GROMACS .gro file of C-alpha atoms in nm:
model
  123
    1UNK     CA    1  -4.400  11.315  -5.132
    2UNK     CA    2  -4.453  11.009  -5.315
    3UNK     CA    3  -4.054  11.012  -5.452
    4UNK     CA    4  -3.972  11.040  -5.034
    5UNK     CA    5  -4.210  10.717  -5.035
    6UNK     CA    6  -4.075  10.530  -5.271
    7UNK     CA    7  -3.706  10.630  -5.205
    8UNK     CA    8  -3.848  10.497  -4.825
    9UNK     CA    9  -3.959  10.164  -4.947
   10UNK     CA   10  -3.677  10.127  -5.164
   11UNK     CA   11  -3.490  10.158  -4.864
   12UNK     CA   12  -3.678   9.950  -4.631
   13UNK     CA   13  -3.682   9.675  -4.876
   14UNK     CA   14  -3.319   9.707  -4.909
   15UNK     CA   15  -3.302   9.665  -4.539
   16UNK     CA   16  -3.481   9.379  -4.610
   17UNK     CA   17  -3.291   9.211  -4.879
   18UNK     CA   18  -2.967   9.252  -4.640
   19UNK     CA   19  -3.097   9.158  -4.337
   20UNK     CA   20  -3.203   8.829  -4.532
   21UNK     CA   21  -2.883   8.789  -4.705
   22UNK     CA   22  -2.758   8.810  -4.332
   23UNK     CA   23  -2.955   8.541  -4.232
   24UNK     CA   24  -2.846   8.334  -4.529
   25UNK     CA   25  -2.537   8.413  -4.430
   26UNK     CA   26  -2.628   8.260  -4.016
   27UNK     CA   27  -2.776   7.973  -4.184
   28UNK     CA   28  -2.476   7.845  -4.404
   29UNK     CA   29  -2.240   7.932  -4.126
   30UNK     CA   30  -2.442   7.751  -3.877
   31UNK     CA   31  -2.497   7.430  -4.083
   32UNK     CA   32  -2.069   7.438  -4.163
   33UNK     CA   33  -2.079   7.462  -3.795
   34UNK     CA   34  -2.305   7.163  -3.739
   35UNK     CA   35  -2.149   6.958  -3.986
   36UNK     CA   36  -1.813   7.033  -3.791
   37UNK     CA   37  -1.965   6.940  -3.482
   38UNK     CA   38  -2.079   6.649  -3.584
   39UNK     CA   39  -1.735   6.544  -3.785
   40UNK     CA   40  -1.579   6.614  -3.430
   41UNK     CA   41  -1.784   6.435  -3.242
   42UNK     CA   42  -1.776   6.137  -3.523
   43UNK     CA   43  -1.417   6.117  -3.468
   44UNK     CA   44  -1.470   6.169  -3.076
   45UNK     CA   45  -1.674   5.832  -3.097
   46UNK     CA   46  -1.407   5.674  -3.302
   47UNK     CA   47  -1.117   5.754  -3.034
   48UNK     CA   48  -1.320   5.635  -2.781
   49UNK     CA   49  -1.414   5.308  -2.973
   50UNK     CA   50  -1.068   5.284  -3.016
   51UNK     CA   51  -1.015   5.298  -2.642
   52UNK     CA   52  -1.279   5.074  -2.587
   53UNK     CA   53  -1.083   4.820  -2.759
   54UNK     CA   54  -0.772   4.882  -2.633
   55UNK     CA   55  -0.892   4.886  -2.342
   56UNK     CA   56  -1.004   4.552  -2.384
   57UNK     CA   57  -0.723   4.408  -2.548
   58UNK     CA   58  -0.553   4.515  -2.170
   59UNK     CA   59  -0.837   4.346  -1.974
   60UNK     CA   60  -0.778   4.053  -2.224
   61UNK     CA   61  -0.394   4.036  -2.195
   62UNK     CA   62  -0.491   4.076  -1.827
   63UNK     CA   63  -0.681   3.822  -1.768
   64UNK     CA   64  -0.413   3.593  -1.980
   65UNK     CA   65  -0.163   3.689  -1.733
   66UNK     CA   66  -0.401   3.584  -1.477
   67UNK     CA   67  -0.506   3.247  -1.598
   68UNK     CA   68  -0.091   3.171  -1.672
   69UNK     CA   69   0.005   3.229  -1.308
   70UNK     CA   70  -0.306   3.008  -1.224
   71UNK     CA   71  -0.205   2.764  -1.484
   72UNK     CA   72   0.183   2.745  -1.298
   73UNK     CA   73   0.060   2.774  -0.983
   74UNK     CA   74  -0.150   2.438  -1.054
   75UNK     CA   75   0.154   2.315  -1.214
   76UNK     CA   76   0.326   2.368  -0.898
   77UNK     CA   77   0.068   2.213  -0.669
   78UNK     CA   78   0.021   1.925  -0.912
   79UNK     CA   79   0.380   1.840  -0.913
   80UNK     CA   80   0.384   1.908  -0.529
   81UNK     CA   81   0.123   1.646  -0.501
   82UNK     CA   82   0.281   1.424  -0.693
   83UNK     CA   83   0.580   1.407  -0.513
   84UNK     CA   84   0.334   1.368  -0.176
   85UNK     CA   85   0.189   1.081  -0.383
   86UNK     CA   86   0.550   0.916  -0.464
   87UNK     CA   87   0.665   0.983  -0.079
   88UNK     CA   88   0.348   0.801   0.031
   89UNK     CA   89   0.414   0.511  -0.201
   90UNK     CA   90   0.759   0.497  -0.053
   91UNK     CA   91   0.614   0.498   0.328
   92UNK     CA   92   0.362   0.194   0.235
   93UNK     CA   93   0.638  -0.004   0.004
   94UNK     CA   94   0.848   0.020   0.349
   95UNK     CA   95   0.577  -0.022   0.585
   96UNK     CA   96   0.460  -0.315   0.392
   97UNK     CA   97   0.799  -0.463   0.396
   98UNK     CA   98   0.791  -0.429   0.752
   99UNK     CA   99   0.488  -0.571   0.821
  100UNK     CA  100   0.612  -0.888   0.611
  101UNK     CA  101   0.901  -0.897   0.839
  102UNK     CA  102   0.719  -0.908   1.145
  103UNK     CA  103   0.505  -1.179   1.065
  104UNK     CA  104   0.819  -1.379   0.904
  105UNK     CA  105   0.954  -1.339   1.238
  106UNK     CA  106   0.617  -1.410   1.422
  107UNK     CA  107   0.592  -1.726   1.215
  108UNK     CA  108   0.931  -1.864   1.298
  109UNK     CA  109   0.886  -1.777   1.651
  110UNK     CA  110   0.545  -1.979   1.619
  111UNK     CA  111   0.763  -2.222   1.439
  112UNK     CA  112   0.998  -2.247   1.689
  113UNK     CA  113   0.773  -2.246   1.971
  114UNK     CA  114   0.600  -2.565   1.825
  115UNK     CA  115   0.885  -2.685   1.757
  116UNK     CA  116   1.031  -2.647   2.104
  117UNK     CA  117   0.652  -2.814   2.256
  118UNK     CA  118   0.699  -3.117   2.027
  119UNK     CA  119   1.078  -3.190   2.136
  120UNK     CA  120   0.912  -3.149   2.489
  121UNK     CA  121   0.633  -3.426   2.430
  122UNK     CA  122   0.880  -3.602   2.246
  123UNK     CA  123   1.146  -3.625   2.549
   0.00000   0.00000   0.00000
């Protein structure tokens, strides 16, 4: 009886031994899993950073396309302005000539108008 209960405990501690080899064996295949989790999910966050700054670089060369069409379309209404700013310089140039005319002919109408009163008292 005592050979069945050693040949028993022999046994059971054999169970033992492999059931902890076993879980040996879970462990070290669980951490390689971890570790290749986390090596995925490294390189996860390294496509997305790149992303990120691509995606950037698009907002950026964006935004440059935006500021150049603002940039021509000031152009645009700078050198429409302009020319406003030359056609009003040509307006007053001739409306000042003009004006000069009128009272050049205003004064020799005056002129002759005073000249015409003092042949009058004259005669």
């Amino acid at each position: 009886q005592m050979h069945a209960h050693q040949t028993q405990m022999e046994s059971e501690i054999q169970n033992l031994r492999e059931a902890l080899q076993e879980r040996q064996q879970v462990e070290i295949e669980k951490d390689a899993l971890i570790r290749q989790l986390q090596e995925e999910a490294e390189g996860s966050r390294k496509v997305l950073d790149d992303l990120k700054v691509k995606n950037n670089k698009l907002k950026d060369g964006r935004r440059i396309k935006e500021l150049e069409a603002l940039a021509s379309e000031s152009k645009q209404r700078l050198e429409l302005g302009s020319r406003e700013i030359e056609a009003l310089k040509d307006r007053l140039e001739t409306a000042e000539a003009s004006t000069k005319q009128y009272e050049q002919k205003e004064k020799n109408l005056h002129d002759e108008m005073l000249k015409e009163v003092e042949d009058a008292i004259q005669i």
